[in-house]
Coordinates of C-alpha atoms in Angstrom, one line a residue:
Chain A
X1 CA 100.9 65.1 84.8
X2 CA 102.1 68.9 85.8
X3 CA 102.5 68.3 89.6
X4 CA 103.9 70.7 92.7
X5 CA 105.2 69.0 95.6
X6 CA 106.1 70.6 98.6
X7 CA 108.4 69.5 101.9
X8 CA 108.2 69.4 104.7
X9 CA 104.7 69.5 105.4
X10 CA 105.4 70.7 108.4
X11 CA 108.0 72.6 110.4
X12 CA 108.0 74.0 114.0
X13 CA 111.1 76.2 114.8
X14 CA 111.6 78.6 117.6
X15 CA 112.1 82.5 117.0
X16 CA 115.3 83.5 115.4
X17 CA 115.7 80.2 113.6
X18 CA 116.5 80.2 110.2
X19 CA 114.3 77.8 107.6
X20 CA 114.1 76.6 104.4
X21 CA 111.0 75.4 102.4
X22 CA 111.8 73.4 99.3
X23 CA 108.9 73.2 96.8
X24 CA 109.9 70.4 93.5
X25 CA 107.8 70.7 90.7
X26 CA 107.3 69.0 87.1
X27 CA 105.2 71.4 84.9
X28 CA 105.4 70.9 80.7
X29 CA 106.7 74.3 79.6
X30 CA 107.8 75.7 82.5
X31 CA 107.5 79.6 82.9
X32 CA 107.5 80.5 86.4
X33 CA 107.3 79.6 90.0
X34 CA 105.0 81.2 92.6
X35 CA 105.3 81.1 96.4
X36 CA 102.5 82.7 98.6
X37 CA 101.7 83.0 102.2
X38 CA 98.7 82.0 103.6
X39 CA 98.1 83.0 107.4
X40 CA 93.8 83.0 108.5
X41 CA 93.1 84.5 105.0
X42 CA 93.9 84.7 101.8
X43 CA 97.0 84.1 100.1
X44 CA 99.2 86.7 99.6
X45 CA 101.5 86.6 97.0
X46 CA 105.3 87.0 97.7
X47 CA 107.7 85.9 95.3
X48 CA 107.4 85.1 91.4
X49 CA 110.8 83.4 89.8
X50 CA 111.2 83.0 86.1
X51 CA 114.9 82.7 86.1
X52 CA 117.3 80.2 87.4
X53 CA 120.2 81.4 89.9
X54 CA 118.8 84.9 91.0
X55 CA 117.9 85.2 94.6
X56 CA 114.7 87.4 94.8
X57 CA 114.6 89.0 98.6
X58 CA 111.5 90.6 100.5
X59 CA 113.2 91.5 104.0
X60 CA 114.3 87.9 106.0
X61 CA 112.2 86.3 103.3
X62 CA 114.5 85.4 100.1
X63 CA 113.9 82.5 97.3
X64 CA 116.0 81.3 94.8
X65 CA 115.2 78.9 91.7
X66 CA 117.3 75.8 90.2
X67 CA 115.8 75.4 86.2
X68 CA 118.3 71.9 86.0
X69 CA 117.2 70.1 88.9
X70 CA 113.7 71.6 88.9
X71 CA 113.0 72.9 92.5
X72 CA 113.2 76.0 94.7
X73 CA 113.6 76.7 98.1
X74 CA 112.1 79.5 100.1
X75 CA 114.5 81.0 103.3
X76 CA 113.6 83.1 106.2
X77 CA 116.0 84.2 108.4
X78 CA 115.5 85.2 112.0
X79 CA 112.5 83.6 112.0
X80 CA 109.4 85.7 114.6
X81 CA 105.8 84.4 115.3
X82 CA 104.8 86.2 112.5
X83 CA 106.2 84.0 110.4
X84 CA 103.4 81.0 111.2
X85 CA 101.8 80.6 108.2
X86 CA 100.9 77.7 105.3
X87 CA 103.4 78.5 102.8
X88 CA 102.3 77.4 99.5
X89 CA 104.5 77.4 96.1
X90 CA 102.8 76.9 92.6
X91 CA 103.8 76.7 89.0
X92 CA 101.8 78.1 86.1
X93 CA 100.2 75.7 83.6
X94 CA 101.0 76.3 79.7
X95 CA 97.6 77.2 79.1
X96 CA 95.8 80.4 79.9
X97 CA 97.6 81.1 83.6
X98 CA 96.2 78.3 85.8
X99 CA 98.4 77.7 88.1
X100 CA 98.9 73.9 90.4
X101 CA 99.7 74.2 93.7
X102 CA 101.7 72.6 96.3
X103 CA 100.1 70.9 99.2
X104 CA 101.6 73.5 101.3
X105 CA 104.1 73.7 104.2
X106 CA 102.5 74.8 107.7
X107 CA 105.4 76.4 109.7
X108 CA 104.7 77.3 112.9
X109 CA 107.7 79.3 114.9
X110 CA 107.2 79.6 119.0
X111 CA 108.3 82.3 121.4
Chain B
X1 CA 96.0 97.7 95.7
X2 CA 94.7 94.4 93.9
X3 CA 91.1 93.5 95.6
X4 CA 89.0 90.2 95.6
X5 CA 86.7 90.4 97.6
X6 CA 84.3 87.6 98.7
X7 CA 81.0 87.8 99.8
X8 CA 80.6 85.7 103.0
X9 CA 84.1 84.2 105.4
X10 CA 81.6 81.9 107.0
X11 CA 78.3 80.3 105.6
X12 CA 75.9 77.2 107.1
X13 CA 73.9 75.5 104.5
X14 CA 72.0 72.0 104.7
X15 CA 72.6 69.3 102.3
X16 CA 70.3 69.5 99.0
X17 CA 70.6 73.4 99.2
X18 CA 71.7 75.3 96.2
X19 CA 74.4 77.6 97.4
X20 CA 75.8 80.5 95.7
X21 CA 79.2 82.3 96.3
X22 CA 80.1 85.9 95.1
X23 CA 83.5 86.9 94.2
X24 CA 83.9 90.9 92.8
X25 CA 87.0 91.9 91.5
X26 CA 88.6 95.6 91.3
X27 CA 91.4 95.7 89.2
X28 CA 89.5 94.7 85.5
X29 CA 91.4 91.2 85.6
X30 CA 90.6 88.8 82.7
X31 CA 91.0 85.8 84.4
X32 CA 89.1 84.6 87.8
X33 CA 89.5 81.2 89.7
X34 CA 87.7 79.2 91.8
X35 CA 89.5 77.1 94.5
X36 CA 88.8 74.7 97.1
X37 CA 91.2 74.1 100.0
X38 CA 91.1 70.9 102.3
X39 CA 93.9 70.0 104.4
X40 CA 96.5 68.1 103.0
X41 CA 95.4 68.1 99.5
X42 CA 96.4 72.2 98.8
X43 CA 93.8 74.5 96.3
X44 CA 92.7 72.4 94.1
X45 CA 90.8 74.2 90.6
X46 CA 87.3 73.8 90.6
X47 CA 86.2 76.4 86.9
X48 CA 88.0 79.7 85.9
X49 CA 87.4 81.5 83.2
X50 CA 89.0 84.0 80.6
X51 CA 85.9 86.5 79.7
X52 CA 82.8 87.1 80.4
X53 CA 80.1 84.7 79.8
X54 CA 83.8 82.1 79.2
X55 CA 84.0 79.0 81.4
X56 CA 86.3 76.3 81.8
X57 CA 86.5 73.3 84.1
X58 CA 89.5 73.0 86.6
X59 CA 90.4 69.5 88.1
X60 CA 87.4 68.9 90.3
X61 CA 84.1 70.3 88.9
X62 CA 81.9 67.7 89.5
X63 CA 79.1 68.9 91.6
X64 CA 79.7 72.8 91.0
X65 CA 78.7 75.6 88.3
X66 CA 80.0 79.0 87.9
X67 CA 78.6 82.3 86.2
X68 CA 80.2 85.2 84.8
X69 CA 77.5 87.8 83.4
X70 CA 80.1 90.9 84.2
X71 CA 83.9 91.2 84.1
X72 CA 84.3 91.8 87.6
X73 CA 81.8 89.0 89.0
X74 CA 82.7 85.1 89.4
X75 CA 79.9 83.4 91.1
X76 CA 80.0 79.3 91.8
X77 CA 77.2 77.8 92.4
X78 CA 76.5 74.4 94.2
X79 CA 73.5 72.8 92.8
X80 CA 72.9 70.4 95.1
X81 CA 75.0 70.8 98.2
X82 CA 76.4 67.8 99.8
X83 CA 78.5 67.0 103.0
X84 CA 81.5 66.6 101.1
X85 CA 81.4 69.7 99.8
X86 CA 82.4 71.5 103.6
X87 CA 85.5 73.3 102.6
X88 CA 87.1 76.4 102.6
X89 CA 86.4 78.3 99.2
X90 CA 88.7 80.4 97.6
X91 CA 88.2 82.9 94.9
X92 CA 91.0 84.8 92.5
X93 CA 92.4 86.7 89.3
X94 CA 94.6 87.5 87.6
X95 CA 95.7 90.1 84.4
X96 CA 95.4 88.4 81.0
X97 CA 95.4 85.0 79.6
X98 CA 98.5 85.9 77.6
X99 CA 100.6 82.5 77.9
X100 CA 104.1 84.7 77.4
X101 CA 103.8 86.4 80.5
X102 CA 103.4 84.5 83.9
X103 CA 101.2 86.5 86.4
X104 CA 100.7 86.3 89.8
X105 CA 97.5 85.2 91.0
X106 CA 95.5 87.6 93.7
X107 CA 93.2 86.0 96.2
X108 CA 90.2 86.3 98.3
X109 CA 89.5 86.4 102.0
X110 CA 88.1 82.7 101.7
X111 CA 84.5 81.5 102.2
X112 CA 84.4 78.3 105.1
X113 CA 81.5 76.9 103.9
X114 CA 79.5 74.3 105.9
X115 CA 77.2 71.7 104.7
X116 CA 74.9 70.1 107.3

């Protein structure tokens, strides 16, 4: 069974912190892996990563992909209130672009 | 920009009710999603589908339908609304169905959706 497994669920760090979110995942056929931020709303996307050792970078936000051992990790850096979100990673199914998500980290940075 | 757009954040219903939630897209995707969220358990796939008039069930459709008469236009529909069904909806698309290219899916506000 394709399966997305997030950790921690949880984080609370304090402003300028760095953190990392590790998202594991066994999918049959792997193509891709998603991660998303999800504040009040909807989830926005912010990082797709097809292939294995390249660090894709948004600002303090960056995210990098291991193929062998099958996870990914997401990093901010200087870490601001802003940050507080549900951050969710997912992996696309074989068929027809469904994707199965993660339960989610909730991160939650204080002033 | 990429738009979803949902038709209500917030909705009260009683139980027994049929309920309808609208999802329009902008961008002429193929594909649109329904979700629901509960904490703990992440989105969990209640129907997509590819075209219109094109349905397929997701993980947990038990309980729910879905139309799609236009391209742009997902609609699920509760037929029966129960208390377990108090969740936060969440509607998206995305490009093609093409299995050689991985797309990014684009969401909805979200619809919190009470039943009484």
């Amino acid at each position: 069974e394709d399966k997305v497994v997030q950790s921690p669920l949880s984080l609370v760090v304090h402003e300028g912190d760095t953190v990392t979110l590790n998202c594991s995942y066994e999918v049959t056929n792997f193509r891709s892996l998603l991660w998303y931020k999800q504040e009040k709303k909807a989830p926005t996307f912010l990082f797709m990563l097809t292939s294995s050792g390249i660090e894709k970078k948004s600002g303090r936000l960056s995210s990098i992909l291991d193929k062998k051992e099958l996870f990914s990790i997401l990093n901010i850096t200087a870490t601001q209130t802003g940050d507080s979100a549900v951050y969710l990673c997912a992996g696309p199914l074989e068929y027809g672009n469904k994707l199965v998500f993660g339960a989610g980290t909730i991160l939650r940075v204080k002033s | 920009d990429v738009k979803v757009t949902q038709s209500s954040r917030y909705l009260v219903k009683r139980t027994g009710e049929k309920v309808f939630l609208e999802c329009v897209q902008d961008m002429d995707h193929e594909n649109m999603f329904w979700y629901r969220q509960d904490p703990g358990l992440g989105l969990r796939l209640i129907y997509f589908s590819y075209d219109v008039k094109m349905k397929e069930k997701g993980d947990i459709p038990e309980g729910y339908s879905v139309s799609r008469e236009k391209k742009e236009r997902f609609s699920l529909i509760l037929e029966s609304a129960s208390t377990n069904q108090t969740s936060m909806y969440l509607c998206a698309s995305s490009l093609n169905r093409d299995p050689r290219r991985s797309q990014p899916q684009h969401f909805g506000d979200g619809t919190r959706l009470s039943i009484l």
